[in-house]
mmCIF file of C-alpha atoms and ligand atoms in Angstrom:
data_model
loop_
_atom_site.group_PDB
_atom_site.id
_atom_site.type_symbol
_atom_site.label_atom_id
_atom_site.label_comp_id
_atom_site.label_asym_id
_atom_site.label_seq_id
_atom_site.Cartn_x
_atom_site.Cartn_y
_atom_site.Cartn_z
ATOM 1 C CA MET A 1 29.652 -1.140 10.683
ATOM 2 C CA LYS A 2 30.210 -0.916 6.961
ATOM 3 C CA LEU A 3 27.456 0.172 4.565
ATOM 4 C CA TYR A 4 27.659 -0.709 0.887
ATOM 5 C CA PHE A 5 25.595 1.869 -0.965
ATOM 6 C CA SER A 6 24.949 3.516 -4.321
ATOM 7 C CA PRO A 7 24.380 7.281 -4.380
ATOM 8 C CA LEU A 8 20.691 8.276 -4.043
ATOM 9 C CA ALA A 9 19.604 4.615 -4.162
ATOM 10 C CA CYS A 10 17.420 3.049 -1.459
ATOM 11 C CA SER A 11 20.564 2.556 0.629
ATOM 12 C CA MET A 12 20.407 6.295 1.414
ATOM 13 C CA ALA A 13 17.745 5.397 3.990
ATOM 14 C CA THR A 14 20.377 3.518 5.971
ATOM 15 C CA ARG A 15 22.808 6.443 5.755
ATOM 16 C CA ILE A 16 20.036 8.672 7.133
ATOM 17 C CA ALA A 17 19.407 6.189 9.954
ATOM 18 C CA LEU A 18 23.118 6.031 10.792
ATOM 19 C CA TYR A 19 23.361 9.834 10.905
ATOM 20 C CA GLU A 20 20.136 10.156 12.917
ATOM 21 C CA ALA A 21 21.504 7.651 15.443
ATOM 22 C CA ASP A 22 24.970 9.218 15.361
ATOM 23 C CA LEU A 23 26.505 5.797 14.754
ATOM 24 C CA PRO A 24 29.986 5.537 13.217
ATOM 25 C CA ALA A 25 30.153 3.691 9.902
ATOM 26 C CA GLU A 26 32.355 3.147 6.889
ATOM 27 C CA PHE A 27 30.646 3.821 3.556
ATOM 28 C CA VAL A 28 31.630 1.788 0.491
ATOM 29 C CA GLU A 29 30.312 3.084 -2.825
ATOM 30 C CA VAL A 30 29.028 0.631 -5.430
ATOM 31 C CA ASP A 31 28.512 1.626 -9.049
ATOM 32 C CA PRO A 32 25.037 0.238 -9.855
ATOM 33 C CA GLY A 33 25.914 -0.165 -13.541
ATOM 34 C CA THR A 34 29.236 -1.978 -13.295
ATOM 35 C CA LYS A 35 28.771 -3.460 -9.782
ATOM 36 C CA LEU A 36 32.311 -2.363 -9.041
ATOM 37 C CA MET A 37 33.354 -0.594 -5.878
ATOM 38 C CA ARG A 38 35.549 2.484 -6.081
ATOM 39 C CA ASP A 39 38.703 0.370 -5.537
ATOM 40 C CA GLY A 40 37.729 -1.717 -8.597
ATOM 41 C CA ALA A 41 36.692 -4.800 -6.618
ATOM 42 C CA ASP A 42 33.537 -6.658 -7.635
ATOM 43 C CA PHE A 43 30.676 -5.980 -5.221
ATOM 44 C CA ARG A 44 29.056 -9.286 -6.241
ATOM 45 C CA LEU A 45 31.739 -11.008 -4.177
ATOM 46 C CA VAL A 46 30.172 -9.267 -1.155
ATOM 47 C CA TYR A 47 26.562 -9.975 -2.196
ATOM 48 C CA GLU A 48 26.057 -12.055 -5.286
ATOM 49 C CA LEU A 49 22.816 -10.296 -6.273
ATOM 50 C CA GLY A 50 24.655 -6.968 -6.475
ATOM 51 C CA LEU A 51 21.884 -5.105 -4.643
ATOM 52 C CA VAL A 52 22.340 -2.372 -2.069
ATOM 53 C CA PRO A 53 21.971 -1.805 0.833
ATOM 54 C CA VAL A 54 24.342 -4.331 2.334
ATOM 55 C CA LEU A 55 25.434 -3.837 5.907
ATOM 56 C CA GLN A 56 28.466 -5.521 7.422
ATOM 57 C CA PRO A 57 27.835 -5.444 11.174
ATOM 58 C CA ASP A 58 30.788 -5.267 13.582
ATOM 59 C CA ASP A 59 29.993 -8.717 14.999
ATOM 60 C CA GLY A 60 32.000 -10.480 12.291
ATOM 61 C CA GLY A 61 28.902 -12.397 11.157
ATOM 62 C CA ASP A 62 27.312 -12.568 7.727
ATOM 63 C CA VAL A 63 26.360 -9.398 5.913
ATOM 64 C CA LEU A 64 22.810 -8.163 6.332
ATOM 65 C CA THR A 65 20.668 -7.345 3.297
ATOM 66 C CA GLU A 66 17.135 -6.009 2.633
ATOM 67 C CA ASN A 67 16.129 -2.491 3.605
ATOM 68 C CA ALA A 68 13.562 -3.586 6.184
ATOM 69 C CA ALA A 69 16.085 -5.741 8.051
ATOM 70 C CA VAL A 70 19.040 -3.385 7.719
ATOM 71 C CA LEU A 71 17.066 -0.346 8.890
ATOM 72 C CA GLN A 72 15.662 -2.098 11.957
ATOM 73 C CA TYR A 73 19.101 -3.456 12.818
ATOM 74 C CA VAL A 74 20.634 0.026 12.678
ATOM 75 C CA ALA A 75 17.793 1.464 14.780
ATOM 76 C CA ASP A 76 18.347 -1.249 17.390
ATOM 77 C CA GLN A 77 22.049 -0.384 17.721
ATOM 78 C CA ARG A 78 21.085 2.957 19.308
ATOM 79 C CA PRO A 79 17.672 2.476 20.995
ATOM 80 C CA GLU A 80 17.873 5.897 22.654
ATOM 81 C CA ALA A 81 17.656 7.521 19.195
ATOM 82 C CA LEU A 82 14.065 6.170 19.073
ATOM 83 C CA LEU A 83 14.223 5.253 15.386
ATOM 84 C CA ALA A 84 12.137 2.092 15.899
ATOM 85 C CA PRO A 85 9.461 1.385 18.514
ATOM 86 C CA THR A 86 10.217 -1.422 20.941
ATOM 87 C CA ASP A 87 6.749 -2.611 21.945
ATOM 88 C CA ALA A 88 5.368 -5.404 19.773
ATOM 89 C CA ARG A 89 2.323 -3.626 18.361
ATOM 90 C CA ARG A 90 4.150 -0.454 17.403
ATOM 91 C CA ARG A 91 7.082 -2.470 15.988
ATOM 92 C CA ALA A 92 4.527 -4.282 13.808
ATOM 93 C CA ASP A 93 3.262 -0.880 12.616
ATOM 94 C CA LEU A 94 6.832 0.016 11.670
ATOM 95 C CA HIS A 95 7.326 -3.304 9.915
ATOM 96 C CA GLN A 96 4.054 -2.780 8.053
ATOM 97 C CA TRP A 97 5.277 0.556 6.697
ATOM 98 C CA LEU A 98 8.718 -0.784 5.785
ATOM 99 C CA CYS A 99 7.036 -3.569 3.791
ATOM 100 C CA TYR A 100 4.580 -1.163 2.166
ATOM 101 C CA ILE A 101 7.347 1.202 1.099
ATOM 102 C CA GLY A 102 9.518 -1.679 -0.131
ATOM 103 C CA THR A 103 6.861 -3.482 -2.126
ATOM 104 C CA GLU A 104 4.064 -1.075 -3.083
ATOM 105 C CA LEU A 105 6.220 2.019 -3.661
ATOM 106 C CA HIS A 106 9.882 1.070 -4.216
ATOM 107 C CA LYS A 107 9.427 -2.087 -6.301
ATOM 108 C CA GLY A 108 5.810 -1.648 -7.368
ATOM 109 C CA ILE A 109 5.976 1.884 -8.722
ATOM 110 C CA PHE A 110 9.383 3.521 -8.773
ATOM 111 C CA ILE A 111 11.652 0.748 -10.063
ATOM 112 C CA PRO A 112 9.581 0.142 -13.233
ATOM 113 C CA LEU A 113 9.181 3.888 -13.860
ATOM 114 C CA LEU A 114 12.903 4.539 -13.369
ATOM 115 C CA ASN A 115 14.031 1.604 -15.495
ATOM 116 C CA PRO A 116 14.730 2.865 -19.040
ATOM 117 C CA GLU A 117 14.539 -0.715 -20.302
ATOM 118 C CA ALA A 118 11.111 -1.472 -18.810
ATOM 119 C CA HIS A 119 8.473 -2.241 -21.423
ATOM 120 C CA GLU A 120 5.704 0.378 -21.776
ATOM 121 C CA ALA A 121 3.102 -2.134 -20.511
ATOM 122 C CA VAL A 122 5.112 -2.547 -17.311
ATOM 123 C CA LYS A 123 5.436 1.219 -16.877
ATOM 124 C CA SER A 124 1.752 1.694 -17.565
ATOM 125 C CA SER A 125 0.862 -0.900 -14.924
ATOM 126 C CA ALA A 126 3.107 0.914 -12.423
ATOM 127 C CA ARG A 127 1.536 4.273 -13.322
ATOM 128 C CA SER A 128 -1.933 2.847 -12.726
ATOM 129 C CA LYS A 129 -0.988 2.183 -9.096
ATOM 130 C CA VAL A 130 0.435 5.630 -8.316
ATOM 131 C CA ALA A 131 -2.796 7.339 -7.236
ATOM 132 C CA SER A 132 -4.028 4.592 -4.894
ATOM 133 C CA ARG A 133 -0.628 3.886 -3.305
ATOM 134 C CA LEU A 134 0.267 7.548 -2.711
ATOM 135 C CA SER A 135 -3.264 8.462 -1.573
ATOM 136 C CA TRP A 136 -2.908 5.841 1.141
ATOM 137 C CA VAL A 137 0.371 7.417 2.299
ATOM 138 C CA ALA A 138 -1.132 10.934 2.178
ATOM 139 C CA LYS A 139 -4.144 9.800 4.221
ATOM 140 C CA ARG A 140 -1.806 8.370 6.840
ATOM 141 C CA LEU A 141 0.200 11.604 7.006
ATOM 142 C CA GLU A 142 -2.802 13.894 7.482
ATOM 143 C CA GLY A 143 -2.577 15.241 11.036
ATOM 144 C CA ARG A 144 0.762 13.505 11.636
ATOM 145 C CA ASP A 145 4.309 14.753 11.288
ATOM 146 C CA TYR A 146 5.711 11.289 10.526
ATOM 147 C CA LEU A 147 4.365 7.840 9.603
ATOM 148 C CA LEU A 148 4.383 6.639 13.240
ATOM 149 C CA ASN A 149 3.896 10.150 14.703
ATOM 150 C CA GLU A 150 7.587 10.337 15.711
ATOM 151 C CA PHE A 151 10.420 10.089 13.160
ATOM 152 C CA SER A 152 11.446 6.462 12.518
ATOM 153 C CA VAL A 153 13.471 4.459 10.010
ATOM 154 C CA ALA A 154 10.251 4.120 7.970
ATOM 155 C CA ASP A 155 10.457 7.868 7.315
ATOM 156 C CA ALA A 156 14.100 7.506 6.254
ATOM 157 C CA TYR A 157 12.998 4.895 3.709
ATOM 158 C CA LEU A 158 9.864 6.749 2.549
ATOM 159 C CA PHE A 159 11.795 9.996 2.080
ATOM 160 C CA THR A 160 14.474 8.181 0.066
ATOM 161 C CA VAL A 161 11.890 6.625 -2.260
ATOM 162 C CA LEU A 162 9.856 9.848 -2.666
ATOM 163 C CA ASN A 163 13.093 11.597 -3.632
ATOM 164 C CA TRP A 164 12.887 9.659 -6.932
ATOM 165 C CA ALA A 165 9.525 11.229 -7.866
ATOM 166 C CA THR A 166 10.921 13.846 -10.262
ATOM 167 C CA ALA A 167 13.209 11.363 -12.025
ATOM 168 C CA ALA A 168 10.289 8.913 -12.308
ATOM 169 C CA ASP A 169 7.970 11.676 -13.570
ATOM 170 C CA VAL A 170 5.532 11.142 -10.712
ATOM 171 C CA ASP A 171 3.540 14.318 -10.051
ATOM 172 C CA MET A 172 3.082 14.732 -6.301
ATOM 173 C CA THR A 173 0.924 17.864 -6.441
ATOM 174 C CA PRO A 174 -2.367 15.938 -5.876
ATOM 175 C CA TRP A 175 -1.060 15.060 -2.387
ATOM 176 C CA PRO A 176 -0.071 18.254 -0.557
ATOM 177 C CA ALA A 177 0.289 16.284 2.697
ATOM 178 C CA ILE A 178 3.156 14.384 1.075
ATOM 179 C CA GLY A 179 4.801 17.612 -0.135
ATOM 180 C CA THR A 180 4.641 19.074 3.374
ATOM 181 C CA TYR A 181 6.007 15.833 4.779
ATOM 182 C CA VAL A 182 8.955 15.771 2.355
ATOM 183 C CA ALA A 183 9.808 19.361 3.310
ATOM 184 C CA ARG A 184 9.570 18.471 7.025
ATOM 185 C CA VAL A 185 11.814 15.420 6.686
ATOM 186 C CA SER A 186 14.366 17.167 4.473
ATOM 187 C CA ALA A 187 14.709 19.919 7.107
ATOM 188 C CA ARG A 188 16.158 17.397 9.571
ATOM 189 C CA LYS A 189 19.893 17.850 9.978
ATOM 190 C CA ALA A 190 20.783 14.180 9.442
ATOM 191 C CA VAL A 191 18.554 13.931 6.373
ATOM 192 C CA ALA A 192 19.906 17.125 4.772
ATOM 193 C CA ARG A 193 23.462 15.913 5.384
ATOM 194 C CA ALA A 194 22.791 12.507 3.819
ATOM 195 C CA LEU A 195 20.987 13.995 0.824
ATOM 196 C CA ASN A 196 23.684 16.613 0.143
ATOM 197 C CA GLU A 197 26.475 14.057 0.369
ATOM 198 C CA GLU A 198 24.724 11.509 -1.838
ATOM 199 C CA ALA A 199 23.685 14.133 -4.423
ATOM 200 C CA ALA A 200 27.364 15.121 -4.766
ATOM 201 C CA LEU A 201 28.422 11.461 -5.060
ATOM 202 C CA TYR A 202 25.689 10.856 -7.649
ATOM 203 C CA ALA A 203 26.871 13.828 -9.732
ATOM 204 C CA ALA A 204 30.436 12.468 -9.587
ATOM 205 C CA GLU A 205 29.206 9.001 -10.633
ATOM 206 C CA VAL A 206 27.345 10.475 -13.629
ATOM 207 C CA ALA A 207 30.439 12.508 -14.591
ATOM 208 C CA ARG A 208 32.612 9.364 -14.474
ATOM 209 C CA HIS A 209 30.184 7.531 -16.757
ATOM 210 C CA LEU A 210 30.050 10.466 -19.212
ATOM 211 C CA ALA A 211 33.849 10.644 -19.280
ATOM 212 C CA LYS A 212 33.955 6.993 -20.398
ATOM 213 C CA THR A 213 31.546 7.494 -23.319
HETATM 214 N N1 GSH B 301 14.746 -6.158 -1.829
HETATM 215 C C1 GSH B 301 15.891 -5.297 -1.736
HETATM 216 C C2 GSH B 301 15.939 -4.433 -2.956
HETATM 217 C C3 GSH B 301 17.155 -3.549 -2.993
HETATM 218 C C4 GSH B 301 17.276 -2.830 -4.319
HETATM 219 O O1 GSH B 301 16.447 -2.987 -5.236
HETATM 220 N N2 GSH B 301 18.324 -2.022 -4.440
HETATM 221 C C5 GSH B 301 18.559 -1.312 -5.671
HETATM 222 C C6 GSH B 301 18.909 0.147 -5.389
HETATM 223 S S1 GSH B 301 17.483 1.073 -4.892
HETATM 224 C C7 GSH B 301 19.750 -1.923 -6.374
HETATM 225 O O2 GSH B 301 20.720 -2.265 -5.749
HETATM 226 N N3 GSH B 301 19.632 -2.056 -7.701
HETATM 227 C C8 GSH B 301 20.691 -2.560 -8.519
HETATM 228 C C9 GSH B 301 20.226 -3.634 -9.461
HETATM 229 O O3 GSH B 301 19.014 -3.860 -9.583
HETATM 230 O O4 GSH B 301 21.079 -4.249 -10.086
HETATM 231 C C10 GSH B 301 15.825 -4.449 -0.461
HETATM 232 O O5 GSH B 301 14.727 -4.101 -0.024
HETATM 233 O O6 GSH B 301 16.880 -4.116 0.101
#
């Protein structure tokens, strides 16, 4: 498998899933600003929208896009890693959380707050949703270690998105259950490895941009 990713972007969830499942993969870095890969090739020739994650499965078929689809596909490549439930009801619970994270948190809150070009009205609308959307997550996590009790790809995605809180100026202190959860997830070996590697790649990406200015 080949994962097209940008450092510390939502694609980090798939790196976490790959490490959790101990699946071999090639990682291809995409600069989110220029849409170029490290060899200078245009990522938009891989996926015309220029969004990560993109996964090239080993089956020679089309690339796979969208976090919810990519994460479930990776989980299904190594069922014994138990990263996604197999029975229909529990798989629907997983799907529910992947959609919630993707729409209510990732796109609904964090993308507008992280976008320096977003109009203040857009940011203000995103800020107005923070308390309700994170309270719902915190309520779910009370008395549970992970969203579905056991670690799943939904936790890989939620952790990746919550990792943007400082950069987005989202204060998490009203939700101690989320703080405890983030500490629990970041203590996992696969998660710590993914985060350390992507933080180093992100720092290198920033340095390359600064060198050009
Ligand atoms: N709906 C897509 C969204 C993916 C997405 O927004 N990726 C961001 C990184 S977190 C990206 O590639 N942004 C670059 C851009 O907007 O040009 C999914 O869930 O996979």
